[in-house]
mmCIF file of C-alpha atoms in Angstrom:
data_model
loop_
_atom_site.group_PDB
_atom_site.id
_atom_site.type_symbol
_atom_site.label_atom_id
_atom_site.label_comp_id
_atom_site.label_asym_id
_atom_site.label_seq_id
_atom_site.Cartn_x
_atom_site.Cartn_y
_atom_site.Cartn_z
ATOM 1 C CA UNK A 1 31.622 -23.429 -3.927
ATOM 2 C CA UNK A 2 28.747 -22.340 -1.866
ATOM 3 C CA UNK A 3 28.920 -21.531 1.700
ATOM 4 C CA UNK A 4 26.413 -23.719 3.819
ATOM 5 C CA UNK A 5 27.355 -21.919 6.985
ATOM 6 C CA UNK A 6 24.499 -20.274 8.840
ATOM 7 C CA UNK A 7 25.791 -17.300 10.346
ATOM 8 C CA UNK A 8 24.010 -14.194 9.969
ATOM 9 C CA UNK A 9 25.419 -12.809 6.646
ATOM 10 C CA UNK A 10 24.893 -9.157 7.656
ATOM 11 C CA UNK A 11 24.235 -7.004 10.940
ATOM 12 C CA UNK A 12 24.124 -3.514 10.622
ATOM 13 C CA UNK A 13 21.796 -1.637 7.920
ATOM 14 C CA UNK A 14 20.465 1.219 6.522
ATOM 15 C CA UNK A 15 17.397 1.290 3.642
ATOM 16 C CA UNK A 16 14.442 3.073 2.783
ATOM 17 C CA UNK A 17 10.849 1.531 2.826
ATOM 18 C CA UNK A 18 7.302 2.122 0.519
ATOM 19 C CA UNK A 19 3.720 1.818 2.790
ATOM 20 C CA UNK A 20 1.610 1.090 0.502
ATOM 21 C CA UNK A 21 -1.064 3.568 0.745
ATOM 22 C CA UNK A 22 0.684 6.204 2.195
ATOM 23 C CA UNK A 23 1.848 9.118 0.381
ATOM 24 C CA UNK A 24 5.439 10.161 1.810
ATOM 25 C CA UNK A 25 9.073 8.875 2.764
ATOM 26 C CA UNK A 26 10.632 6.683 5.324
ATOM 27 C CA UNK A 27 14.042 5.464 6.365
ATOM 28 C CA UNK A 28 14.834 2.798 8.516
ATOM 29 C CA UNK A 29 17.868 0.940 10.629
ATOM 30 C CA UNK A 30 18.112 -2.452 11.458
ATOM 31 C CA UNK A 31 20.438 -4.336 13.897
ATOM 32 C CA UNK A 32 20.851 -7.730 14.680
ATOM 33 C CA UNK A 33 22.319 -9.240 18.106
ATOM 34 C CA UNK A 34 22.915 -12.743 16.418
ATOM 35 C CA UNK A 35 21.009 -14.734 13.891
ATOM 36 C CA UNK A 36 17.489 -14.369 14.470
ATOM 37 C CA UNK A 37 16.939 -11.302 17.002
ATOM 38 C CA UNK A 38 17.115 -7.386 16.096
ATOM 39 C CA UNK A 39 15.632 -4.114 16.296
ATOM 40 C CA UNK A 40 14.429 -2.507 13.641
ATOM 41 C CA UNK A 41 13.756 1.293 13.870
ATOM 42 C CA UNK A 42 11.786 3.392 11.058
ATOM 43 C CA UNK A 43 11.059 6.799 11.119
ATOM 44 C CA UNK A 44 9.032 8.975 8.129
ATOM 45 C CA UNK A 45 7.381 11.865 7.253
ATOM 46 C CA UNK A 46 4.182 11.480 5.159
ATOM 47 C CA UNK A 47 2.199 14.688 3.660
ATOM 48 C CA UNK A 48 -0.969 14.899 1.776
ATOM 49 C CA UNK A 49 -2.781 17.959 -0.197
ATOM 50 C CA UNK A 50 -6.275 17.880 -0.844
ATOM 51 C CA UNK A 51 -8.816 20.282 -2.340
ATOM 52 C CA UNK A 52 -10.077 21.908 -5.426
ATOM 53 C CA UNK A 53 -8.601 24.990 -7.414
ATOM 54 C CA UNK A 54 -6.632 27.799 -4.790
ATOM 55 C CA UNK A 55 -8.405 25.896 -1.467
ATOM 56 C CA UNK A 56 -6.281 23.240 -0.406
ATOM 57 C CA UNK A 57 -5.875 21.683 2.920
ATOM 58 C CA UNK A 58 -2.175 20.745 3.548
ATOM 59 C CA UNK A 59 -0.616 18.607 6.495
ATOM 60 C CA UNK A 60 1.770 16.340 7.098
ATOM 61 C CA UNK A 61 2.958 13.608 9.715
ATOM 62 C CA UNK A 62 6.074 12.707 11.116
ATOM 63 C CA UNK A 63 6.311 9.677 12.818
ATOM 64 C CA UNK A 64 9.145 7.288 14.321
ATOM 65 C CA UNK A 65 8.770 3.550 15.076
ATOM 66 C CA UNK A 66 11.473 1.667 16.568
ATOM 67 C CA UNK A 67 10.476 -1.755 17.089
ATOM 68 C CA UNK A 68 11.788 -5.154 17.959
ATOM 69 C CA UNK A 69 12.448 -8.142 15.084
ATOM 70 C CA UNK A 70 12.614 -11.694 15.337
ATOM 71 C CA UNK A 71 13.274 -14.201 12.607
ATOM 72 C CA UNK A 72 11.621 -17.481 12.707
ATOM 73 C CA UNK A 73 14.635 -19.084 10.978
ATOM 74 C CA UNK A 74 17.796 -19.855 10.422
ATOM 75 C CA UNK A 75 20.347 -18.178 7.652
ATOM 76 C CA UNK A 76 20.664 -20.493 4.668
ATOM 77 C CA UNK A 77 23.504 -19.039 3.104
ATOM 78 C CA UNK A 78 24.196 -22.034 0.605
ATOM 79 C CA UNK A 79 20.412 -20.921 -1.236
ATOM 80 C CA UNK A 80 20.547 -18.398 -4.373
ATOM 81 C CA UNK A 81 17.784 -16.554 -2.805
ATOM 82 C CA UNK A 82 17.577 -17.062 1.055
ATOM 83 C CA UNK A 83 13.821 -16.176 1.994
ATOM 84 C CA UNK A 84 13.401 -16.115 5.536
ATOM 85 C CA UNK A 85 10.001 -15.218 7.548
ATOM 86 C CA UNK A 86 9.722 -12.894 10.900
ATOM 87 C CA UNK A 87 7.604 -11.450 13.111
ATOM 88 C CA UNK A 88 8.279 -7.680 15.464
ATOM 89 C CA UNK A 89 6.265 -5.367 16.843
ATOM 90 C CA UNK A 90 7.129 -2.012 18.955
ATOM 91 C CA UNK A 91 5.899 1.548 20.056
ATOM 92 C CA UNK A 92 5.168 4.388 17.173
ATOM 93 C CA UNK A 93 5.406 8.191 17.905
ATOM 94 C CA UNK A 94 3.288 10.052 15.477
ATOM 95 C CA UNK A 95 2.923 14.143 15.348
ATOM 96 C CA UNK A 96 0.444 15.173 12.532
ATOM 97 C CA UNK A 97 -0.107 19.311 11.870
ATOM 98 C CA UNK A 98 -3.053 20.277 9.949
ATOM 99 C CA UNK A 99 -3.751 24.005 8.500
ATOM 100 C CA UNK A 100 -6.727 25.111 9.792
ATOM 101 C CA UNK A 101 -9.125 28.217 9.230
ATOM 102 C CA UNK A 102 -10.953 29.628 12.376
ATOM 103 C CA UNK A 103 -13.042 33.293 11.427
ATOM 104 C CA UNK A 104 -10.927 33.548 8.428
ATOM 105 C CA UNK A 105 -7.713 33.784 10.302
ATOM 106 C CA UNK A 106 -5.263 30.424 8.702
ATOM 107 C CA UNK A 107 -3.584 28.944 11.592
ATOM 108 C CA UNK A 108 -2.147 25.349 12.250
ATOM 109 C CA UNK A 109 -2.933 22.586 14.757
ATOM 110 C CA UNK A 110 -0.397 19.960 15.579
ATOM 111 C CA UNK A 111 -1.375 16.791 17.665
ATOM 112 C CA UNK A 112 1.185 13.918 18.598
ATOM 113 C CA UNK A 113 0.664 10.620 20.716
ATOM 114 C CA UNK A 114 2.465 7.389 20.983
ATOM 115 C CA UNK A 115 0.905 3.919 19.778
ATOM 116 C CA UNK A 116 2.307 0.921 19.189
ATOM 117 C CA UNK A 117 2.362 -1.926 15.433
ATOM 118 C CA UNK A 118 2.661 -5.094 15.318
ATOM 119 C CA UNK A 119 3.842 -6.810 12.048
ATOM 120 C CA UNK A 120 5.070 -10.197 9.754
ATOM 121 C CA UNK A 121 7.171 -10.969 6.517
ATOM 122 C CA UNK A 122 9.843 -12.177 4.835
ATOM 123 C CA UNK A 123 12.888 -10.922 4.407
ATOM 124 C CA UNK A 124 15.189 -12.127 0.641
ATOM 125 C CA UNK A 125 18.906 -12.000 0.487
ATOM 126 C CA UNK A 126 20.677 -12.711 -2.312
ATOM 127 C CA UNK A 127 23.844 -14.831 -2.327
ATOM 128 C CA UNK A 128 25.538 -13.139 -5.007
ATOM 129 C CA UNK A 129 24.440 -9.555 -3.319
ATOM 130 C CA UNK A 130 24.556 -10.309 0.575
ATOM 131 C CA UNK A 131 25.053 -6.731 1.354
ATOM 132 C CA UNK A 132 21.344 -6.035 -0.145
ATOM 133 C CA UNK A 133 17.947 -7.640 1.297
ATOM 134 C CA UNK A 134 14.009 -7.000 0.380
ATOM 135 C CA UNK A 135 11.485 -7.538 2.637
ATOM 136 C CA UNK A 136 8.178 -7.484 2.431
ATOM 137 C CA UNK A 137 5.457 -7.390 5.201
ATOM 138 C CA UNK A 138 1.802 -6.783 6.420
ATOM 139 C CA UNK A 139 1.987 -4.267 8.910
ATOM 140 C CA UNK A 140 -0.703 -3.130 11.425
ATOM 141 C CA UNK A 141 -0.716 0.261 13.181
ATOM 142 C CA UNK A 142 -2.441 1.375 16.320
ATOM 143 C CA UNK A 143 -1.746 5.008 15.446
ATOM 144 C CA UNK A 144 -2.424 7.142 18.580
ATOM 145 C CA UNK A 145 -4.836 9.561 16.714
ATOM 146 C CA UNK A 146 -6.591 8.791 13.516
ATOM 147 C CA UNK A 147 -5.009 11.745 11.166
ATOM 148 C CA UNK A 148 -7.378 13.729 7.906
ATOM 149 C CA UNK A 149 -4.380 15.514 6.954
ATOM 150 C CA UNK A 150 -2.646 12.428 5.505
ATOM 151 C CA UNK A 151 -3.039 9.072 4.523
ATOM 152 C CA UNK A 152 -1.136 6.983 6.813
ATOM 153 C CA UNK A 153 -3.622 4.345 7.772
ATOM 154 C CA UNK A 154 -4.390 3.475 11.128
ATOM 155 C CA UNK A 155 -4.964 -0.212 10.584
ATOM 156 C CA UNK A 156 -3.303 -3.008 8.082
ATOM 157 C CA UNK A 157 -0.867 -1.704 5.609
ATOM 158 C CA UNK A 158 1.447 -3.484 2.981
ATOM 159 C CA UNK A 159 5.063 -2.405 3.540
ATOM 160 C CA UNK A 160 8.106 -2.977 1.062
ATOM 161 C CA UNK A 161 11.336 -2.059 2.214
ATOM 162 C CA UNK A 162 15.195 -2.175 1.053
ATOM 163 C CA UNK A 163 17.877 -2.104 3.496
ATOM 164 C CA UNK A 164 21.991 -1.540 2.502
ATOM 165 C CA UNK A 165 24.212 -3.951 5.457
ATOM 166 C CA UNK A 166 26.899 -1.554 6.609
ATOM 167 C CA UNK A 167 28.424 -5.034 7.588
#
């Protein structure tokens, strides 16, 4: 028999998560004080290498996003496939190195700042898996420096992420 209760099946997570259009790897955490209202904090490291035969130009960004989550509705725990829609934005840190060649001499700059994203999706867990959820969402970054080195986008991405509940 189903369960039609509405408490929040799960809590405390950990998962991994795919910007589309960026070239690297992030991890993320998510909490949740209650049904609807959580924190959700990402953090990744993204590199790129570009250039033709030995010459390549090599970088990479780290960057961590902790943000806050709200979903716009209730747990429906008696559905196969419980899709439910939310909204969060927060504050990103972003440090970005990129190799440089002054008179010949290779040397590296680094440059960090802190910016902020704002995002929306929906988030799918499965009855028969509650421990497991995908969500996908349209993500838009105010990154604090626009980066050559890699391809994070400053602007609207596409993110798909997987997160494990620890409970």
């Amino acid at each position: 028999q189903p369960t039609t209760s509405t408490e929040r099946p799960h809590q405390v997570g950990v998962g991994g998560q795919l910007t589309m259009g960026s070239a690297g790897i992030a991890g993320g955490m998510r909490a949740f004080f209650g049904e609807r209202v959580g924190v959700n904090l990402s953090a990744g490291w993204y590199r790129n290498a570009s250039g033709y035969g030995t010459t390549s130009n090599q970088g990479s960004t780290f960057a961590v996003m902790p943000s806050v989550l709200v979903m716009l509705s209730k747990p429906n725990l008696s559905r196969q496939v419980d899709i439910r829609p939310y909204v969060g934005g927060g504050v990103n840190y972003v440090n970005a190195s990129t190799p440089r060649t002054s008179t010949g001499v290779p040397y590296t700059g680094s440059t960090s700042g802190v910016g902020g994203q704002v995002f929306g999706g929906a988030e799918m867990t499965f009855r028969d898996a509650k421990a497991m959820t995908i969500s996908v969402e349209g993500i838009y970054y105010a990154l604090p420096v626009n980066y050559i080195n890699t391809n994070v986008i400053d602007g609207f991405n596409y993110v798909l992420a997987f997160h494990f509940y620890l409970r």
